[in-house]
């Protein structure tokens, strides 16, 4: 069967989804701007980790439908994604007034890259995988959402690797490499062929799906090069 979940606009559609998936309320709720795509997409793994619905707001103010849904959900914590330029203080003030007993936790950085990294910092430690997606358009990140689950989304830019992103990749690269059946010694970067072979083996033994293998090969190449550029690399990573 096909079930359409929809509202009169993007804000009411998000409310309808929350009502559909959380009929008995939720301990946490994610709030992000509905006027841009990247913060809400970056927050998807946090929503999965917290078991939280994701509601959207415009910069002009929280719609009544959203405030009413927040009251119905009655969360203990509201995670607000992004800085005051995208979710103004007037919006968080309205949320706080509607939920006087809730904690309002803003998760934000100076830009979209830093906000994505701030979200990643709230996720479970030692992720099995990072999902690299373009920061300049939404289809790839949207498609990656179902694969990511609670794995951080890393924003990549064809104009260069943002320092915040490089730091996030470097911090997690050990965990990324541990999922691959590959032994590495020495301090040189892995070659493209070595990374691809590792991912091919992981796909063949069922550790990764074909899509995950392709994505991880590209991201690991970037990660390994960045580790060697900005920090002393680990000299040995042995597969489990």
mmCIF file of C-alpha atoms in Angstrom:
data_model
loop_
_atom_site.group_PDB
_atom_site.id
_atom_site.type_symbol
_atom_site.label_atom_id
_atom_site.label_comp_id
_atom_site.label_asym_id
_atom_site.label_seq_id
_atom_site.Cartn_x
_atom_site.Cartn_y
_atom_site.Cartn_z
ATOM 1 C CA UNK A 1 0.000 0.000 0.000
ATOM 2 C CA UNK A 2 1.028 3.603 -0.496
ATOM 3 C CA UNK A 3 0.503 6.100 2.310
ATOM 4 C CA UNK A 4 0.966 9.811 1.695
ATOM 5 C CA UNK A 5 2.080 11.849 4.699
ATOM 6 C CA UNK A 6 1.687 15.516 3.876
ATOM 7 C CA UNK A 7 0.723 18.942 5.099
ATOM 8 C CA UNK A 8 -0.104 22.267 3.497
ATOM 9 C CA UNK A 9 3.616 23.169 3.376
ATOM 10 C CA UNK A 10 7.028 21.823 4.403
ATOM 11 C CA UNK A 11 6.509 22.817 8.029
ATOM 12 C CA UNK A 12 3.159 21.062 8.343
ATOM 13 C CA UNK A 13 4.479 18.040 6.460
ATOM 14 C CA UNK A 14 7.220 17.689 9.078
ATOM 15 C CA UNK A 15 4.516 17.961 11.759
ATOM 16 C CA UNK A 16 2.485 15.243 10.026
ATOM 17 C CA UNK A 17 5.535 12.963 9.956
ATOM 18 C CA UNK A 18 6.135 13.557 13.661
ATOM 19 C CA UNK A 19 2.515 12.702 14.428
ATOM 20 C CA UNK A 20 2.767 9.586 12.301
ATOM 21 C CA UNK A 21 6.015 8.321 13.830
ATOM 22 C CA UNK A 22 5.639 9.565 17.408
ATOM 23 C CA UNK A 23 1.987 9.312 18.413
ATOM 24 C CA UNK A 24 2.886 9.063 22.099
ATOM 25 C CA UNK A 25 5.338 11.945 22.229
ATOM 26 C CA UNK A 26 9.128 12.000 22.206
ATOM 27 C CA UNK A 27 11.887 12.571 24.736
ATOM 28 C CA UNK A 28 13.809 14.752 22.293
ATOM 29 C CA UNK A 29 12.966 16.816 19.221
ATOM 30 C CA UNK A 30 15.243 18.244 16.528
ATOM 31 C CA UNK A 31 14.431 21.709 15.163
ATOM 32 C CA UNK A 32 16.160 23.057 12.035
ATOM 33 C CA UNK A 33 15.563 25.729 9.461
ATOM 34 C CA UNK A 34 13.155 24.938 6.653
ATOM 35 C CA UNK A 35 14.692 27.606 4.412
ATOM 36 C CA UNK A 36 17.842 25.635 3.611
ATOM 37 C CA UNK A 37 18.615 21.957 3.340
ATOM 38 C CA UNK A 38 22.009 21.262 4.827
ATOM 39 C CA UNK A 39 21.446 21.706 8.580
ATOM 40 C CA UNK A 40 18.377 19.469 8.604
ATOM 41 C CA UNK A 41 20.236 16.815 6.617
ATOM 42 C CA UNK A 42 23.280 17.028 8.889
ATOM 43 C CA UNK A 43 20.929 16.552 11.850
ATOM 44 C CA UNK A 44 19.359 13.347 10.519
ATOM 45 C CA UNK A 45 21.864 11.034 12.290
ATOM 46 C CA UNK A 46 21.262 12.895 15.564
ATOM 47 C CA UNK A 47 17.523 12.415 15.115
ATOM 48 C CA UNK A 48 18.156 8.689 14.581
ATOM 49 C CA UNK A 49 20.429 8.454 17.617
ATOM 50 C CA UNK A 50 17.926 10.259 19.859
ATOM 51 C CA UNK A 51 14.833 8.619 18.379
ATOM 52 C CA UNK A 52 13.603 12.148 17.730
ATOM 53 C CA UNK A 53 11.317 13.724 15.147
ATOM 54 C CA UNK A 54 12.703 16.584 13.073
ATOM 55 C CA UNK A 55 10.616 19.747 12.824
ATOM 56 C CA UNK A 56 11.287 22.705 10.529
ATOM 57 C CA UNK A 57 10.921 26.417 11.197
ATOM 58 C CA UNK A 58 11.270 29.568 9.061
ATOM 59 C CA UNK A 59 13.443 32.461 10.184
ATOM 60 C CA UNK A 60 10.353 34.658 10.492
ATOM 61 C CA UNK A 61 9.085 32.712 13.500
ATOM 62 C CA UNK A 62 7.879 29.307 14.634
ATOM 63 C CA UNK A 63 4.510 28.490 13.003
ATOM 64 C CA UNK A 64 1.609 27.744 15.324
ATOM 65 C CA UNK A 65 1.396 24.213 13.916
ATOM 66 C CA UNK A 66 5.017 23.568 14.935
ATOM 67 C CA UNK A 67 4.577 25.029 18.422
ATOM 68 C CA UNK A 68 1.397 22.992 18.912
ATOM 69 C CA UNK A 69 3.242 19.838 17.854
ATOM 70 C CA UNK A 70 6.090 20.575 20.243
ATOM 71 C CA UNK A 71 3.581 20.868 23.078
ATOM 72 C CA UNK A 72 1.977 17.555 22.041
ATOM 73 C CA UNK A 73 5.359 15.793 21.831
ATOM 74 C CA UNK A 74 6.334 17.212 25.239
ATOM 75 C CA UNK A 75 10.097 16.595 24.901
ATOM 76 C CA UNK A 76 12.599 17.003 27.697
ATOM 77 C CA UNK A 77 15.187 18.323 25.222
ATOM 78 C CA UNK A 78 14.904 20.335 22.013
ATOM 79 C CA UNK A 79 18.036 20.321 19.848
ATOM 80 C CA UNK A 80 18.126 23.466 17.707
ATOM 81 C CA UNK A 81 20.430 22.965 14.717
ATOM 82 C CA UNK A 82 22.298 25.962 13.351
ATOM 83 C CA UNK A 83 23.153 29.440 14.567
ATOM 84 C CA UNK A 84 20.939 32.463 15.066
ATOM 85 C CA UNK A 85 21.307 33.446 11.409
ATOM 86 C CA UNK A 86 19.150 30.457 10.408
ATOM 87 C CA UNK A 87 17.132 29.808 13.592
ATOM 88 C CA UNK A 88 16.848 33.203 15.314
ATOM 89 C CA UNK A 89 16.637 33.698 19.063
ATOM 90 C CA UNK A 90 13.015 34.773 18.605
ATOM 91 C CA UNK A 91 12.240 31.222 17.473
ATOM 92 C CA UNK A 92 14.025 29.564 20.382
ATOM 93 C CA UNK A 93 12.338 32.032 22.763
ATOM 94 C CA UNK A 94 8.937 30.967 21.392
ATOM 95 C CA UNK A 95 9.871 27.305 21.810
ATOM 96 C CA UNK A 96 11.039 27.919 25.377
ATOM 97 C CA UNK A 97 7.772 29.707 26.168
ATOM 98 C CA UNK A 98 5.758 26.799 24.748
ATOM 99 C CA UNK A 99 7.877 24.224 26.625
ATOM 100 C CA UNK A 100 8.868 25.849 29.931
ATOM 101 C CA UNK A 101 10.171 22.582 31.353
ATOM 102 C CA UNK A 102 12.309 21.599 28.361
ATOM 103 C CA UNK A 103 16.032 22.121 27.823
ATOM 104 C CA UNK A 104 16.831 24.066 24.640
ATOM 105 C CA UNK A 105 20.188 22.890 23.296
ATOM 106 C CA UNK A 106 21.547 24.797 20.301
ATOM 107 C CA UNK A 107 23.976 22.728 18.200
ATOM 108 C CA UNK A 108 25.783 25.100 15.884
ATOM 109 C CA UNK A 109 29.037 26.239 14.368
ATOM 110 C CA UNK A 110 30.249 29.273 12.476
ATOM 111 C CA UNK A 111 29.136 27.781 9.148
ATOM 112 C CA UNK A 112 27.529 24.666 7.679
ATOM 113 C CA UNK A 113 30.741 22.655 7.969
ATOM 114 C CA UNK A 114 31.205 23.547 11.627
ATOM 115 C CA UNK A 115 27.531 22.873 12.364
ATOM 116 C CA UNK A 116 27.819 19.404 10.804
ATOM 117 C CA UNK A 117 30.900 18.774 12.958
ATOM 118 C CA UNK A 118 29.023 19.980 16.065
ATOM 119 C CA UNK A 119 26.238 17.528 15.282
ATOM 120 C CA UNK A 120 28.795 14.738 14.806
ATOM 121 C CA UNK A 121 30.205 15.512 18.262
ATOM 122 C CA UNK A 122 26.794 14.655 19.780
ATOM 123 C CA UNK A 123 26.699 11.230 18.116
ATOM 124 C CA UNK A 124 27.999 7.945 19.580
ATOM 125 C CA UNK A 125 31.784 7.827 19.775
ATOM 126 C CA UNK A 126 33.877 5.719 17.386
ATOM 127 C CA UNK A 127 31.481 5.564 14.430
ATOM 128 C CA UNK A 128 31.789 2.613 12.101
ATOM 129 C CA UNK A 129 31.553 4.926 9.130
ATOM 130 C CA UNK A 130 31.486 8.521 8.014
ATOM 131 C CA UNK A 131 29.279 9.444 5.061
ATOM 132 C CA UNK A 132 30.847 12.057 2.786
ATOM 133 C CA UNK A 133 28.384 14.238 0.865
ATOM 134 C CA UNK A 134 28.599 17.497 -1.036
ATOM 135 C CA UNK A 135 27.805 20.627 0.953
ATOM 136 C CA UNK A 136 26.609 22.450 -2.154
ATOM 137 C CA UNK A 137 23.488 20.489 -3.091
ATOM 138 C CA UNK A 138 21.000 18.238 -1.364
ATOM 139 C CA UNK A 139 20.208 15.073 -3.433
ATOM 140 C CA UNK A 140 23.293 13.070 -2.413
ATOM 141 C CA UNK A 141 22.947 13.961 1.257
ATOM 142 C CA UNK A 142 19.252 13.162 1.149
ATOM 143 C CA UNK A 143 19.927 9.761 -0.423
ATOM 144 C CA UNK A 144 22.666 9.080 2.153
ATOM 145 C CA UNK A 145 20.336 9.693 5.084
ATOM 146 C CA UNK A 146 18.949 6.163 5.100
ATOM 147 C CA UNK A 147 22.465 4.707 4.901
ATOM 148 C CA UNK A 148 23.915 6.975 7.562
ATOM 149 C CA UNK A 149 21.616 5.966 10.418
ATOM 150 C CA UNK A 150 23.659 7.284 13.388
ATOM 151 C CA UNK A 151 26.897 7.754 11.392
ATOM 152 C CA UNK A 152 27.975 11.384 10.944
ATOM 153 C CA UNK A 153 27.478 13.156 7.635
ATOM 154 C CA UNK A 154 30.732 14.816 6.576
ATOM 155 C CA UNK A 155 30.339 17.830 4.301
ATOM 156 C CA UNK A 156 32.770 17.945 1.391
ATOM 157 C CA UNK A 157 33.453 20.844 -0.962
ATOM 158 C CA UNK A 158 34.951 20.648 -4.444
ATOM 159 C CA UNK A 159 36.759 23.926 -3.713
ATOM 160 C CA UNK A 160 38.853 22.261 -1.003
ATOM 161 C CA UNK A 161 38.532 20.471 2.335
ATOM 162 C CA UNK A 162 37.282 22.784 5.069
ATOM 163 C CA UNK A 163 39.593 22.658 8.136
ATOM 164 C CA UNK A 164 36.709 21.642 10.407
ATOM 165 C CA UNK A 165 35.852 18.765 8.071
ATOM 166 C CA UNK A 166 39.511 17.710 7.891
ATOM 167 C CA UNK A 167 39.663 17.579 11.671
ATOM 168 C CA UNK A 168 36.516 15.479 11.885
ATOM 169 C CA UNK A 169 37.825 13.030 9.292
ATOM 170 C CA UNK A 170 41.210 12.820 10.993
ATOM 171 C CA UNK A 171 39.674 12.130 14.391
ATOM 172 C CA UNK A 172 37.618 9.246 13.039
ATOM 173 C CA UNK A 173 39.914 7.738 10.434
ATOM 174 C CA UNK A 174 41.127 4.968 12.776
ATOM 175 C CA UNK A 175 37.584 3.746 13.300
ATOM 176 C CA UNK A 176 36.932 3.926 9.585
ATOM 177 C CA UNK A 177 39.954 1.821 8.724
ATOM 178 C CA UNK A 178 39.176 -0.766 11.387
ATOM 179 C CA UNK A 179 36.080 -1.919 9.513
ATOM 180 C CA UNK A 180 38.159 -2.875 6.497
ATOM 181 C CA UNK A 181 40.062 -6.165 6.045
ATOM 182 C CA UNK A 182 43.374 -4.404 5.458
ATOM 183 C CA UNK A 183 46.661 -4.357 7.333
ATOM 184 C CA UNK A 184 48.744 -1.223 7.044
ATOM 185 C CA UNK A 185 52.313 -0.611 8.219
ATOM 186 C CA UNK A 186 54.611 2.333 7.725
ATOM 187 C CA UNK A 187 53.657 5.997 7.522
ATOM 188 C CA UNK A 188 52.954 6.531 3.833
ATOM 189 C CA UNK A 189 49.408 7.270 2.656
ATOM 190 C CA UNK A 190 47.446 4.341 1.310
ATOM 191 C CA UNK A 191 47.251 4.333 -2.457
ATOM 192 C CA UNK A 192 43.971 4.573 -4.315
ATOM 193 C CA UNK A 193 44.383 0.950 -5.403
ATOM 194 C CA UNK A 194 44.945 -0.234 -1.819
ATOM 195 C CA UNK A 195 41.875 1.596 -0.577
ATOM 196 C CA UNK A 196 39.771 0.249 -3.406
ATOM 197 C CA UNK A 197 41.021 -3.309 -2.793
ATOM 198 C CA UNK A 198 40.149 -3.012 0.888
ATOM 199 C CA UNK A 199 36.656 -1.784 0.092
ATOM 200 C CA UNK A 200 36.172 -4.490 -2.552
ATOM 201 C CA UNK A 201 37.103 -7.143 0.021
ATOM 202 C CA UNK A 202 34.736 -5.601 2.563
ATOM 203 C CA UNK A 203 31.924 -5.745 0.012
ATOM 204 C CA UNK A 204 32.717 -9.326 -0.973
ATOM 205 C CA UNK A 205 32.623 -10.573 2.627
ATOM 206 C CA UNK A 206 29.434 -8.675 3.416
ATOM 207 C CA UNK A 207 30.977 -6.087 5.743
ATOM 208 C CA UNK A 208 29.803 -3.301 3.431
ATOM 209 C CA UNK A 209 27.175 -3.038 0.737
ATOM 210 C CA UNK A 210 28.315 -2.119 -2.787
ATOM 211 C CA UNK A 211 27.089 1.444 -2.328
ATOM 212 C CA UNK A 212 28.828 1.766 1.040
ATOM 213 C CA UNK A 213 32.025 0.337 -0.436
ATOM 214 C CA UNK A 214 32.108 2.900 -3.252
ATOM 215 C CA UNK A 215 31.373 5.791 -0.917
ATOM 216 C CA UNK A 216 33.850 4.680 1.723
ATOM 217 C CA UNK A 217 36.671 4.219 -0.792
ATOM 218 C CA UNK A 218 36.331 7.827 -1.907
ATOM 219 C CA UNK A 219 36.095 9.150 1.630
ATOM 220 C CA UNK A 220 38.977 7.061 2.981
ATOM 221 C CA UNK A 221 41.304 8.308 0.268
ATOM 222 C CA UNK A 222 40.519 11.866 1.283
ATOM 223 C CA UNK A 223 40.787 11.020 4.982
ATOM 224 C CA UNK A 224 44.169 9.328 4.697
ATOM 225 C CA UNK A 225 45.660 12.196 2.726
ATOM 226 C CA UNK A 226 44.275 14.720 5.210
ATOM 227 C CA UNK A 227 45.658 12.791 8.179
ATOM 228 C CA UNK A 228 49.136 12.969 6.666
ATOM 229 C CA UNK A 229 48.726 16.661 5.926
ATOM 230 C CA UNK A 230 47.598 17.897 9.349
ATOM 231 C CA UNK A 231 48.680 15.360 11.976
ATOM 232 C CA UNK A 232 51.109 12.556 12.744
ATOM 233 C CA UNK A 233 49.462 9.422 11.342
ATOM 234 C CA UNK A 234 49.100 6.145 13.122
ATOM 235 C CA UNK A 235 51.810 3.792 11.936
ATOM 236 C CA UNK A 236 49.779 0.613 12.123
ATOM 237 C CA UNK A 237 46.106 -0.132 11.699
ATOM 238 C CA UNK A 238 45.174 -3.799 11.712
ATOM 239 C CA UNK A 239 41.813 -5.083 10.574
ATOM 240 C CA UNK A 240 39.550 -6.818 13.065
#
